[in-house]
Amino acid sequence: MWPRPSLRRCLISLACAAVAVAFVGGGTGAAARPACAEAVLHDWARGALGSGYAPECYEAAIDELPEDLRAYTSAADDITRAAISAGRHANSMRQLADVPVQDDPSAFPTEVVFLVGLLLLTAAAGLASALVRGGREE
Amino acid sequence: MSVALRAFVTVVALACASLALTAAGSGASTASREVAFGVADDAWLTHGPGTLESRLNELSKLGVEVVRYTVRWDQVAPRRPQDARDPSDEAYDWAETDGVFRGLRRHGIDPVVTLFGTPSWANGGRGPNWVPSSSRSFASFAYAAGRRYPWIRYWTIWNEPNRPTFLRPTTPKAYVSTLLNPAYAELHSAIGRVQVGGGVTAPRAGDGGGVAPVAWIRGMSSAHAKLDAYAHHPYPGSPGSETPWGPKCVNCQTITMADLERLEREVRRAFGHKPIWLTEYGYQTNPPDMLLGVTPEQQATYVATSALRVYRSSSVAMLIYFMIRDDRAPAGWQSGLFTADGIVKPAYAAFRSPLVQVARAGGRVALWGQIRPRSGRQPFRVRLEEDDGAAWLGSSRWTDKKGFFSITVTAPAGAHLRVWSPRDDAYGHEILVR
């Protein structure tokens, strides 16, 4: 059975939205790839290639290397090295992200506060008990 | 520190600086290095603007001593010859090469011939980058070429065989056994005082099955290569950040000009004390090459400093710059002395009269350079260029018999200097004293 008109309209709208999102997403990816690859190549040409790009940018740059650069220069090796370095950087950032988030390191640890409080309470109780005992003896 | 001690230290320091400058700038009267400078640009030489004679005149004006030129086996012999060792066999067409070589000879320029390109009849219908099926076919062609041009001394076998673009299979063994050794023997049999260069390697393996030059040299040695010189193309690996002097690539298999010592070491280990021919070299310019190009001024500087680099090497016997005029297509090569539209780049003057600052101590500057056109000792002067005019630094001086000079002048840091050749009525490129 074909769905009711309202539900059908709703499903069609959803499908259209999904297609639009996929299209826009795909389009953005395709457009961004050569742009960042080109930036990688230009940084290499200036002798200033760092590891700040996404790994896909390095891969795309290597894929798009012109023949003379591929054959006669160290561009492929240099970009591969930068990509590895970028990968390492990303991994270390990921590992850092996996570590539980700590509280403000400058704050005093709660465990110590609790223990000190407990100690003070015990001391106060001991003092009170001693005072009561002393009053009775008088 | 006492006044006397301070004075003593100052005197010693000045004496050391003076000695260093004297050592750096005293070469004009010393024995000249036998290194030849040249160019390679087959397309320009054969089909460039003007007539062949006008182009040869341009080379003479530049002071070019050697020109590398490729003789394409597949073009000279598009059909299988009846007698492959006979240069007058009807299958051979030497018309184009005859004209170029005759012209070079007339102008006193030594050709460096590169034999390259297998005809399809010699390798089972494959492309020109495939080895011939029989080593005898290439050997016979080399003999015929040698008989055709017996006055040509310098020959190289193939072009960048360490890259599959130029040779398949890309192995030193295939290169040595089917191309180099057979051609070496036949050229020596055809010409009395011939020198055959082997290797002719690209600076790196590239991708897609290439072999790095260090491995290639070792492989050629294992294959018992016969050669009189080792030829190589030390193009920079990172033109934006690499000068002819460095940075050096430690433990690399590649060989650029910055790693010239590695080439010398590997060649000496593999073949003994053979001369090194750098048969292609250059920096492309931006514009138009935005990725591989340096500025035209940097190109001029590198043309001059690479000349000093090889002059100081004990084994490099020739340095050939590629090319004369830029390719028009952006995907082509742009390391010319002229732009694609024929406009002169600063590298033109740097090629004709290179000038390099070697050292500086205070206001004393040691310079090295060469006046290339003509042979024999040449007069020259050095000029200080200032915003409000120019001044000659000293009187006229003379180069050594090969045109080289090493002098010391007085000029402050930041000064702009040029060398002037009165016989050419021409200036070299401008350098900045650092």
Coordinates of C-alpha atoms in Angstrom, one line a residue:
Chain A
M1 CA 0.0 0.0 0.0
W2 CA 1.2 3.4 -0.9
P3 CA 1.6 5.7 2.2
R4 CA -1.0 8.4 2.9
P5 CA -0.5 11.7 1.1
S6 CA 0.7 13.6 4.1
L7 CA 3.2 10.9 5.1
R8 CA 4.2 10.5 1.5
R9 CA 4.9 14.2 1.2
C10 CA 6.9 14.1 4.3
L11 CA 9.0 11.1 3.1
I12 CA 9.6 12.8 -0.3
S13 CA 10.7 16.0 1.5
L14 CA 13.0 14.0 3.7
A15 CA 14.4 12.1 0.7
C16 CA 14.9 15.4 -1.2
A17 CA 16.7 16.9 1.8
A18 CA 18.9 13.8 2.1
V19 CA 19.8 14.0 -1.6
A20 CA 20.5 17.8 -1.3
V21 CA 22.7 17.3 1.8
A22 CA 24.6 14.5 0.0
F23 CA 25.0 16.6 -3.1
V24 CA 26.1 19.7 -1.2
G25 CA 28.5 17.6 0.9
G26 CA 29.9 15.9 -2.1
G27 CA 30.3 19.1 -3.9
T28 CA 32.1 20.8 -1.1
G29 CA 34.5 17.9 -0.8
A30 CA 35.3 17.9 -4.5
A31 CA 35.8 21.6 -4.6
A32 CA 37.9 21.7 -1.4
R33 CA 40.3 18.9 -2.4
P34 CA 42.1 20.6 -5.2
A35 CA 42.2 23.9 -3.3
C36 CA 44.0 22.5 -0.3
A37 CA 46.2 20.4 -2.5
E38 CA 47.2 23.5 -4.4
A39 CA 48.0 25.2 -1.1
V40 CA 50.2 22.3 -0.1
L41 CA 52.0 22.5 -3.4
H42 CA 52.5 26.3 -3.1
D43 CA 53.8 25.9 0.5
W44 CA 56.2 23.2 -0.8
A45 CA 57.4 25.6 -3.6
R46 CA 58.1 28.3 -1.0
G47 CA 60.0 25.8 1.1
A48 CA 57.5 26.3 3.9
L49 CA 55.5 23.0 3.9
G50 CA 54.2 22.3 7.4
S51 CA 52.0 19.6 8.9
G52 CA 48.9 21.7 9.4
Y53 CA 46.8 20.4 6.6
A54 CA 44.3 17.5 6.7
P55 CA 45.9 14.2 5.5
E56 CA 43.6 14.2 2.4
C57 CA 45.2 17.5 1.3
Y58 CA 48.7 15.9 1.1
E59 CA 47.3 12.8 -0.6
A60 CA 45.5 15.0 -3.2
A61 CA 48.7 17.1 -3.7
I62 CA 50.8 14.0 -4.4
D63 CA 48.1 12.7 -6.8
E64 CA 48.1 16.0 -8.6
L65 CA 51.8 16.5 -8.9
P66 CA 52.8 17.7 -12.3
E67 CA 55.2 15.4 -14.2
D68 CA 58.3 17.6 -13.9
L69 CA 57.8 17.9 -10.1
R70 CA 57.3 14.2 -9.8
A71 CA 60.4 13.3 -11.8
Y72 CA 62.9 16.0 -11.0
T73 CA 62.1 17.3 -7.5
S74 CA 61.8 16.1 -3.9
A75 CA 58.2 17.2 -3.8
A76 CA 56.6 13.8 -3.5
D77 CA 59.0 12.8 -0.8
D78 CA 58.7 16.1 1.1
I79 CA 54.9 16.0 0.9
T80 CA 54.8 12.4 2.0
R81 CA 57.0 13.3 5.0
A82 CA 54.7 16.2 5.9
A83 CA 51.7 13.9 5.6
I84 CA 53.3 11.4 8.0
S85 CA 54.1 14.2 10.3
A86 CA 50.6 15.5 10.1
G87 CA 49.3 12.0 10.8
R88 CA 51.5 11.8 13.9
H89 CA 50.3 15.2 15.0
A90 CA 46.7 14.1 14.5
N91 CA 47.3 10.9 16.4
S92 CA 48.9 12.6 19.3
M93 CA 46.0 15.1 19.5
R94 CA 43.6 12.1 19.4
Q95 CA 45.5 10.4 22.2
L96 CA 45.4 13.6 24.2
A97 CA 41.7 13.8 23.6
D98 CA 41.2 10.3 25.0
V99 CA 42.8 11.2 28.3
P100 CA 40.1 12.0 30.9
V101 CA 39.6 15.7 31.3
Q102 CA 41.2 17.0 34.4
D103 CA 39.8 19.7 36.7
D104 CA 41.6 23.0 37.0
P105 CA 45.1 21.9 38.0
S106 CA 45.5 25.0 40.1
A107 CA 42.6 24.0 42.3
F108 CA 43.3 22.1 45.6
P109 CA 42.4 18.4 45.3
T110 CA 39.0 17.5 46.8
E111 CA 40.5 14.3 48.4
V112 CA 43.0 16.3 50.4
V113 CA 40.2 18.8 51.5
F114 CA 38.1 15.9 52.6
L115 CA 41.0 14.3 54.6
V116 CA 42.0 17.6 56.2
G117 CA 38.3 18.2 57.1
L118 CA 38.1 14.7 58.6
L119 CA 41.3 15.3 60.6
L120 CA 40.0 18.6 61.9
L121 CA 36.7 17.0 62.9
T122 CA 38.5 14.2 64.7
A123 CA 40.8 16.7 66.5
A124 CA 37.8 18.9 67.5
A125 CA 35.9 15.8 68.8
G126 CA 39.0 14.7 70.8
L127 CA 39.4 18.2 72.2
A128 CA 35.7 18.4 73.1
S129 CA 35.8 15.0 74.8
A130 CA 38.9 16.0 76.7
L131 CA 37.2 19.2 77.9
V132 CA 34.0 17.3 79.0
R133 CA 36.1 14.8 80.8
G134 CA 38.1 17.6 82.5
G135 CA 34.9 19.3 83.6
R136 CA 33.6 16.1 85.2
E137 CA 36.8 15.5 87.1
E138 CA 36.6 19.0 88.5
Chain B
M1 CA 92.3 43.2 28.8
S2 CA 95.3 45.6 28.6
V3 CA 95.6 48.1 25.8
A4 CA 98.7 46.3 24.4
L5 CA 97.0 42.9 24.4
R6 CA 93.9 44.3 22.7
A7 CA 96.1 45.9 20.0
F8 CA 97.9 42.6 19.5
V9 CA 94.6 40.7 19.2
T10 CA 93.3 43.3 16.7
V11 CA 96.5 43.0 14.6
V12 CA 96.3 39.2 14.5
A13 CA 92.6 39.3 13.6
L14 CA 93.3 41.8 10.8
A15 CA 96.2 39.7 9.5
C16 CA 94.0 36.5 9.5
A17 CA 91.3 38.3 7.6
S18 CA 93.7 39.7 5.2
L19 CA 95.3 36.3 4.6
A20 CA 91.9 34.8 4.0
L21 CA 91.0 37.4 1.5
T22 CA 94.3 37.1 -0.2
A23 CA 93.8 33.4 -0.5
A24 CA 90.3 33.9 -1.8
G25 CA 91.1 36.6 -4.2
S26 CA 94.4 35.6 -5.7
G27 CA 93.4 33.2 -8.3
A28 CA 93.7 35.3 -11.5
S29 CA 97.4 34.3 -12.0
T30 CA 97.0 30.7 -10.8
A31 CA 96.6 27.7 -13.1
S32 CA 93.2 27.6 -14.8
R33 CA 90.7 24.9 -14.2
E34 CA 89.7 23.0 -17.3
V35 CA 86.0 23.2 -17.0
A36 CA 83.8 24.0 -20.0
F37 CA 80.4 25.8 -19.8
G38 CA 77.6 25.2 -22.3
V39 CA 74.0 24.9 -23.0
A40 CA 71.5 22.4 -24.3
D41 CA 68.3 23.3 -26.2
D42 CA 67.7 21.1 -29.2
A43 CA 64.4 22.7 -30.1
W44 CA 65.8 26.2 -30.0
L45 CA 69.0 25.3 -31.9
T46 CA 67.2 23.4 -34.6
H47 CA 63.9 25.4 -35.0
G48 CA 64.3 28.5 -32.9
P49 CA 63.6 32.1 -34.1
G50 CA 65.9 33.5 -36.8
T51 CA 68.3 31.4 -38.9
L52 CA 70.6 28.7 -37.6
E53 CA 73.5 31.1 -38.2
S54 CA 71.9 33.8 -36.0
R55 CA 71.3 31.4 -33.3
L56 CA 74.9 30.2 -33.4
N57 CA 76.0 33.8 -33.3
E58 CA 74.0 34.2 -30.1
L59 CA 75.8 31.2 -28.6
S60 CA 79.2 32.7 -29.6
K61 CA 78.1 36.0 -28.0
L62 CA 77.3 34.1 -24.8
G63 CA 80.7 32.5 -24.7
V64 CA 79.3 29.0 -25.0
E65 CA 82.1 26.4 -25.3
V66 CA 80.0 23.2 -25.5
V67 CA 76.5 22.4 -26.8
R68 CA 74.7 19.2 -25.9
Y69 CA 72.7 17.9 -28.9
T70 CA 70.7 14.8 -29.2
V71 CA 71.0 12.6 -32.3
R72 CA 67.8 10.5 -32.4
W73 CA 68.5 7.0 -33.7
D74 CA 64.8 6.5 -34.5
Q75 CA 64.7 9.7 -36.6
V76 CA 68.0 9.3 -38.4
A77 CA 67.2 5.6 -39.1
P78 CA 63.4 5.3 -39.4
R79 CA 64.0 2.3 -41.7
R80 CA 66.4 -0.6 -41.1
P81 CA 69.7 0.1 -43.0
Q82 CA 71.2 -2.4 -45.3
D83 CA 74.7 -1.8 -43.8
A84 CA 74.1 -0.2 -40.4
R85 CA 77.8 0.6 -39.9
D86 CA 77.9 2.6 -43.1
P87 CA 76.9 6.3 -42.5
S88 CA 76.1 6.7 -46.2
D89 CA 73.5 3.9 -46.1
E90 CA 70.4 5.1 -47.8
A91 CA 68.2 4.5 -44.8
Y92 CA 70.1 7.1 -42.8
D93 CA 69.0 10.8 -42.9
W94 CA 71.6 13.0 -41.3
A95 CA 70.4 16.3 -42.8
E96 CA 69.3 18.0 -39.6
T97 CA 72.3 16.9 -37.5
D98 CA 74.7 17.7 -40.4
G99 CA 73.6 21.3 -40.4
V100 CA 73.8 21.8 -36.7
F101 CA 77.1 20.1 -36.2
R102 CA 78.7 21.9 -39.2
G103 CA 77.5 25.2 -37.8
L104 CA 78.8 24.5 -34.3
R105 CA 82.2 23.5 -35.7
R106 CA 82.3 26.7 -37.7
H107 CA 81.8 28.7 -34.5
G108 CA 84.4 26.7 -32.6
I109 CA 81.8 25.2 -30.3
D110 CA 82.3 21.6 -29.2
P111 CA 79.2 19.4 -29.6
V112 CA 78.4 16.9 -26.8
V113 CA 76.4 14.3 -28.8
T114 CA 73.7 12.3 -27.0
L115 CA 72.6 9.1 -28.9
F116 CA 69.1 8.2 -27.9
G117 CA 65.8 6.6 -29.1
T118 CA 65.4 3.1 -30.4
P119 CA 63.7 2.8 -33.8
S120 CA 60.7 0.5 -33.8
W121 CA 62.3 -1.9 -36.3
A122 CA 65.1 -2.5 -33.7
N123 CA 63.0 -3.4 -30.7
G124 CA 60.0 -5.3 -32.0
G125 CA 57.7 -2.3 -32.6
R126 CA 58.0 -0.8 -29.2
G127 CA 58.5 2.9 -28.3
P128 CA 61.9 4.7 -28.5
N129 CA 62.5 4.3 -24.8
W130 CA 62.7 0.5 -25.1
V131 CA 66.1 -1.2 -25.4
P132 CA 66.9 -2.7 -28.8
S133 CA 66.5 -6.4 -29.1
S134 CA 70.1 -6.8 -30.1
S135 CA 73.1 -4.8 -28.7
R136 CA 74.7 -5.0 -32.2
S137 CA 72.1 -2.7 -33.8
F138 CA 72.8 0.2 -31.5
A139 CA 76.6 -0.4 -31.6
S140 CA 76.4 -0.3 -35.4
F141 CA 74.5 3.0 -35.3
A142 CA 77.1 4.5 -32.9
Y143 CA 79.8 3.4 -35.2
A144 CA 78.1 5.0 -38.2
A145 CA 77.5 8.3 -36.3
G146 CA 81.2 8.2 -35.2
R147 CA 82.3 7.8 -38.8
R148 CA 79.9 10.6 -39.9
Y149 CA 81.3 13.0 -37.3
P150 CA 84.9 11.9 -36.6
W151 CA 85.9 15.3 -35.4
I152 CA 83.4 15.3 -32.5
R153 CA 85.2 14.4 -29.2
Y154 CA 82.4 14.2 -26.7
W155 CA 79.6 11.6 -26.8
T156 CA 77.0 10.4 -24.3
I157 CA 75.0 7.3 -24.4
W158 CA 71.2 7.7 -23.9
N159 CA 69.4 10.2 -21.7
E160 CA 68.4 9.6 -18.1
P161 CA 68.2 5.8 -18.5
N162 CA 67.4 5.6 -14.7
R163 CA 63.9 6.8 -15.5
P164 CA 61.4 4.6 -17.3
T165 CA 60.3 7.6 -19.4
F166 CA 63.6 7.2 -21.2
L167 CA 64.6 3.5 -20.8
R168 CA 62.8 0.3 -20.4
P169 CA 63.6 -2.0 -18.8
T170 CA 65.0 0.5 -16.3
T171 CA 68.0 -1.4 -15.1
P172 CA 71.7 -0.6 -15.1
K173 CA 72.4 -4.0 -16.5
A174 CA 70.2 -3.5 -19.5
Y175 CA 71.7 -0.1 -20.0
V176 CA 75.3 -1.3 -19.8
S177 CA 74.9 -4.5 -21.9
T178 CA 72.7 -3.3 -24.7
L179 CA 73.6 0.4 -25.0
L180 CA 76.7 1.8 -23.2
N181 CA 79.4 -0.9 -23.6
P182 CA 78.6 -1.7 -27.2
A183 CA 78.5 2.0 -28.2
Y184 CA 81.7 2.7 -26.2
A185 CA 83.6 0.1 -28.1
E186 CA 82.3 1.2 -31.5
L187 CA 82.8 4.9 -30.9
H188 CA 86.4 4.2 -29.8
S189 CA 86.9 2.2 -32.9
A190 CA 85.5 4.9 -35.1
I191 CA 87.1 8.0 -33.6
G192 CA 90.7 8.4 -32.3
R193 CA 90.5 10.8 -29.4
V194 CA 86.9 10.2 -28.4
Q195 CA 85.5 10.5 -24.9
V196 CA 82.3 8.6 -24.1
G197 CA 80.2 9.6 -21.2
G198 CA 78.0 7.0 -19.5
G199 CA 75.2 7.3 -16.9
V200 CA 73.6 10.6 -18.0
T201 CA 71.4 10.1 -15.0
A202 CA 68.4 12.1 -13.7
P203 CA 68.9 13.4 -10.1
R204 CA 66.3 11.1 -8.6
A205 CA 64.3 8.0 -9.2
G206 CA 61.0 9.8 -9.4
D207 CA 58.1 7.4 -9.2
G208 CA 56.9 4.6 -11.4
G209 CA 60.0 2.3 -11.4
G210 CA 62.9 4.7 -11.7
V211 CA 66.2 4.0 -10.0
A212 CA 68.0 6.6 -7.9
P213 CA 71.4 7.7 -9.2
V214 CA 73.5 6.2 -6.4
A215 CA 72.0 2.8 -6.9
W216 CA 72.4 3.3 -10.7
I217 CA 76.1 4.1 -10.5
R218 CA 76.7 1.1 -8.3
G219 CA 74.6 -1.1 -10.6
M220 CA 76.6 0.1 -13.6
S221 CA 79.8 -0.7 -11.8
S222 CA 78.6 -4.3 -11.1
A223 CA 77.7 -4.6 -14.8
H224 CA 81.3 -3.6 -15.7
A225 CA 80.4 -0.4 -17.4
K226 CA 83.0 1.1 -19.8
L227 CA 83.1 4.9 -19.9
D228 CA 85.5 7.8 -20.1
A229 CA 83.4 10.2 -18.1
Y230 CA 80.3 10.0 -15.9
A231 CA 77.4 12.3 -17.0
H232 CA 74.7 13.4 -14.6
H233 CA 71.9 16.0 -14.3
P234 CA 72.0 17.6 -10.8
Y235 CA 68.7 19.6 -10.9
P236 CA 67.7 20.9 -7.5
G237 CA 65.2 18.8 -5.6
S238 CA 63.5 21.8 -3.9
P239 CA 64.3 24.8 -6.0
G240 CA 62.5 27.2 -3.6
S241 CA 64.9 26.4 -0.8
E242 CA 67.9 24.7 -2.4
T243 CA 70.9 26.5 -3.7
P244 CA 73.8 24.9 -5.6
W245 CA 75.6 24.7 -2.2
G246 CA 72.9 23.3 0.0
P247 CA 71.2 22.2 2.1
K248 CA 72.8 18.8 1.6
C249 CA 70.7 15.7 1.8
V250 CA 72.3 13.3 4.2
N251 CA 72.1 9.6 3.4
C252 CA 70.1 10.2 0.3
Q253 CA 70.2 8.2 -2.9
T254 CA 69.5 11.3 -5.0
I255 CA 72.2 13.6 -6.3
T256 CA 71.6 17.3 -6.9
M257 CA 74.2 20.1 -7.3
A258 CA 74.1 20.6 -3.5
D259 CA 75.3 17.0 -3.2
L260 CA 78.1 17.2 -5.8
E261 CA 80.5 15.6 -3.3
R262 CA 78.3 12.5 -3.2
L263 CA 78.5 12.2 -7.0
E264 CA 82.2 12.5 -6.9
R265 CA 82.6 9.9 -4.2
E266 CA 80.3 7.4 -5.9
V267 CA 81.9 7.8 -9.3
R268 CA 85.4 7.5 -7.9
R269 CA 84.3 4.3 -6.0
A270 CA 82.7 2.8 -9.1
F271 CA 84.9 3.8 -11.9
G272 CA 88.1 5.4 -10.5
H273 CA 89.2 8.9 -11.3
K274 CA 86.9 9.7 -14.2
P275 CA 85.8 13.2 -15.1
I276 CA 82.2 14.2 -14.4
W277 CA 80.1 15.9 -17.0
L278 CA 77.0 17.7 -15.8
T279 CA 75.1 17.6 -19.0
E280 CA 71.9 19.2 -17.9
Y281 CA 71.2 21.7 -15.1
G282 CA 69.1 24.8 -14.4
Y283 CA 66.6 26.6 -12.3
Q284 CA 63.2 27.5 -13.7
T285 CA 61.8 30.9 -13.2
N286 CA 58.6 32.3 -11.7
P287 CA 56.9 33.8 -13.7
P288 CA 55.7 31.7 -15.3
D289 CA 56.4 28.5 -13.3
M290 CA 54.7 29.1 -9.9
L291 CA 55.7 25.8 -8.4
L292 CA 59.2 25.1 -9.6
G293 CA 60.3 28.6 -10.4
V294 CA 62.6 31.0 -8.5
T295 CA 62.8 34.7 -9.3
P296 CA 64.7 35.7 -12.4
E297 CA 67.3 37.3 -10.1
Q298 CA 67.7 34.1 -8.1
Q299 CA 68.1 32.2 -11.3
A300 CA 70.9 34.5 -12.3
T301 CA 72.6 34.1 -8.9
Y302 CA 72.4 30.3 -9.2
V303 CA 73.8 30.3 -12.7
A304 CA 76.8 32.2 -11.4
T305 CA 77.3 30.3 -8.1
S306 CA 76.9 26.9 -9.8
A307 CA 79.7 27.9 -12.1
L308 CA 81.9 28.6 -9.1
R309 CA 80.8 25.4 -7.5
V310 CA 82.0 23.3 -10.4
Y311 CA 85.1 25.4 -10.8
R312 CA 86.1 24.5 -7.3
S313 CA 85.5 20.8 -7.9
S314 CA 88.5 18.9 -9.1
S315 CA 86.5 16.4 -11.1
V316 CA 83.8 18.3 -13.0
A317 CA 84.9 18.9 -16.5
M318 CA 81.7 20.5 -18.0
L319 CA 78.5 22.1 -16.9
I320 CA 75.7 22.5 -19.4
Y321 CA 72.7 24.7 -18.6
F322 CA 69.3 23.7 -19.9
M323 CA 67.9 25.7 -21.8
I324 CA 68.2 28.8 -24.0
R325 CA 64.6 29.9 -24.4
D326 CA 61.6 29.0 -22.2
D327 CA 58.9 26.6 -23.4
R328 CA 55.7 28.5 -24.1
A329 CA 53.5 25.9 -22.6
P330 CA 53.2 26.3 -18.8
A331 CA 53.6 22.5 -18.4
G332 CA 56.9 22.7 -20.2
W333 CA 60.3 23.9 -18.9
Q334 CA 61.2 27.5 -18.1
S335 CA 64.9 27.5 -17.2
G336 CA 65.9 29.5 -20.2
L337 CA 68.1 32.6 -20.6
F338 CA 65.2 34.1 -22.6
T339 CA 61.5 34.1 -21.9
A340 CA 59.2 32.4 -24.3
D341 CA 58.7 35.8 -25.9
G342 CA 62.4 36.3 -26.4
I343 CA 62.9 38.7 -23.5
V344 CA 66.4 38.5 -22.0
K345 CA 66.4 37.3 -18.3
P346 CA 69.2 38.4 -15.8
A347 CA 70.6 34.8 -16.2
Y348 CA 71.7 35.7 -19.7
A349 CA 74.3 38.2 -18.3
A350 CA 75.1 35.8 -15.5
F351 CA 76.0 33.1 -18.0
R352 CA 78.1 35.4 -20.2
S353 CA 80.0 37.0 -17.3
P354 CA 79.3 35.3 -13.9
L355 CA 80.3 37.2 -10.8
V356 CA 80.2 35.7 -7.2
Q357 CA 81.1 37.1 -3.8
V358 CA 83.4 34.6 -2.2
A359 CA 84.2 36.4 1.1
R360 CA 84.1 39.7 2.9
A361 CA 86.1 41.1 5.7
G362 CA 85.0 44.6 6.6
G363 CA 85.1 46.6 3.4
R364 CA 87.3 44.1 1.5
V365 CA 85.3 41.8 -0.8
A366 CA 86.7 38.8 -2.6
L367 CA 85.1 38.1 -5.9
W368 CA 85.3 35.3 -8.4
G369 CA 84.1 35.4 -12.0
Q370 CA 84.7 34.7 -15.6
I371 CA 84.5 36.5 -18.9
R372 CA 83.3 33.7 -21.2
P373 CA 83.2 35.0 -24.8
R374 CA 86.4 34.3 -26.8
S375 CA 89.4 32.5 -25.6
G376 CA 92.6 33.8 -24.0
R377 CA 93.1 36.4 -21.4
Q378 CA 90.3 39.1 -21.3
P379 CA 90.3 42.6 -19.8
F380 CA 87.5 43.5 -17.3
R381 CA 86.5 46.1 -14.7
V382 CA 84.3 46.0 -11.7
R383 CA 81.7 48.7 -11.2
L384 CA 80.0 49.9 -8.0
E385 CA 76.4 50.8 -8.8
E386 CA 75.0 53.5 -6.6
D387 CA 71.6 55.3 -6.5
D388 CA 73.3 58.5 -7.6
G389 CA 75.6 57.1 -10.2
A390 CA 78.4 54.5 -10.5
A391 CA 82.1 54.2 -9.8
W392 CA 84.8 51.9 -11.1
L393 CA 86.5 49.9 -8.5
G394 CA 90.2 49.9 -9.5
S395 CA 91.6 50.0 -12.9
S396 CA 91.2 47.5 -15.8
R397 CA 92.4 44.0 -14.9
W398 CA 93.0 40.8 -16.8
T399 CA 91.5 37.3 -16.5
D400 CA 93.5 34.1 -16.8
K401 CA 93.7 32.4 -20.2
K402 CA 90.4 30.6 -19.6
G403 CA 88.6 33.9 -18.7
F404 CA 88.5 33.3 -14.9
F405 CA 89.5 35.8 -12.3
S406 CA 89.7 36.0 -8.5
I407 CA 90.1 39.5 -7.1
T408 CA 89.6 41.6 -4.0
V409 CA 87.9 45.0 -4.1
T410 CA 86.9 47.6 -1.6
A411 CA 83.1 47.8 -1.2
P412 CA 80.7 48.1 1.7
A413 CA 78.1 45.5 2.6
G414 CA 74.9 46.4 0.7
A415 CA 76.8 47.6 -2.3
H416 CA 75.8 46.5 -5.8
L417 CA 78.6 45.3 -8.1
R418 CA 78.8 44.4 -11.8
V419 CA 81.6 43.2 -14.0
W420 CA 82.2 44.9 -17.3
S421 CA 83.8 43.4 -20.4
P422 CA 85.1 46.1 -22.7
R423 CA 85.6 43.7 -25.6
D424 CA 81.9 42.8 -25.4
D425 CA 80.9 46.2 -24.3
A426 CA 78.6 44.4 -21.9
Y427 CA 77.9 44.1 -18.2
G428 CA 77.3 41.0 -16.1
H429 CA 74.4 40.6 -13.7
E430 CA 74.3 42.8 -10.6
I431 CA 75.3 41.2 -7.3
L432 CA 74.6 42.5 -3.8
V433 CA 77.6 42.5 -1.3
R434 CA 76.5 40.7 1.8

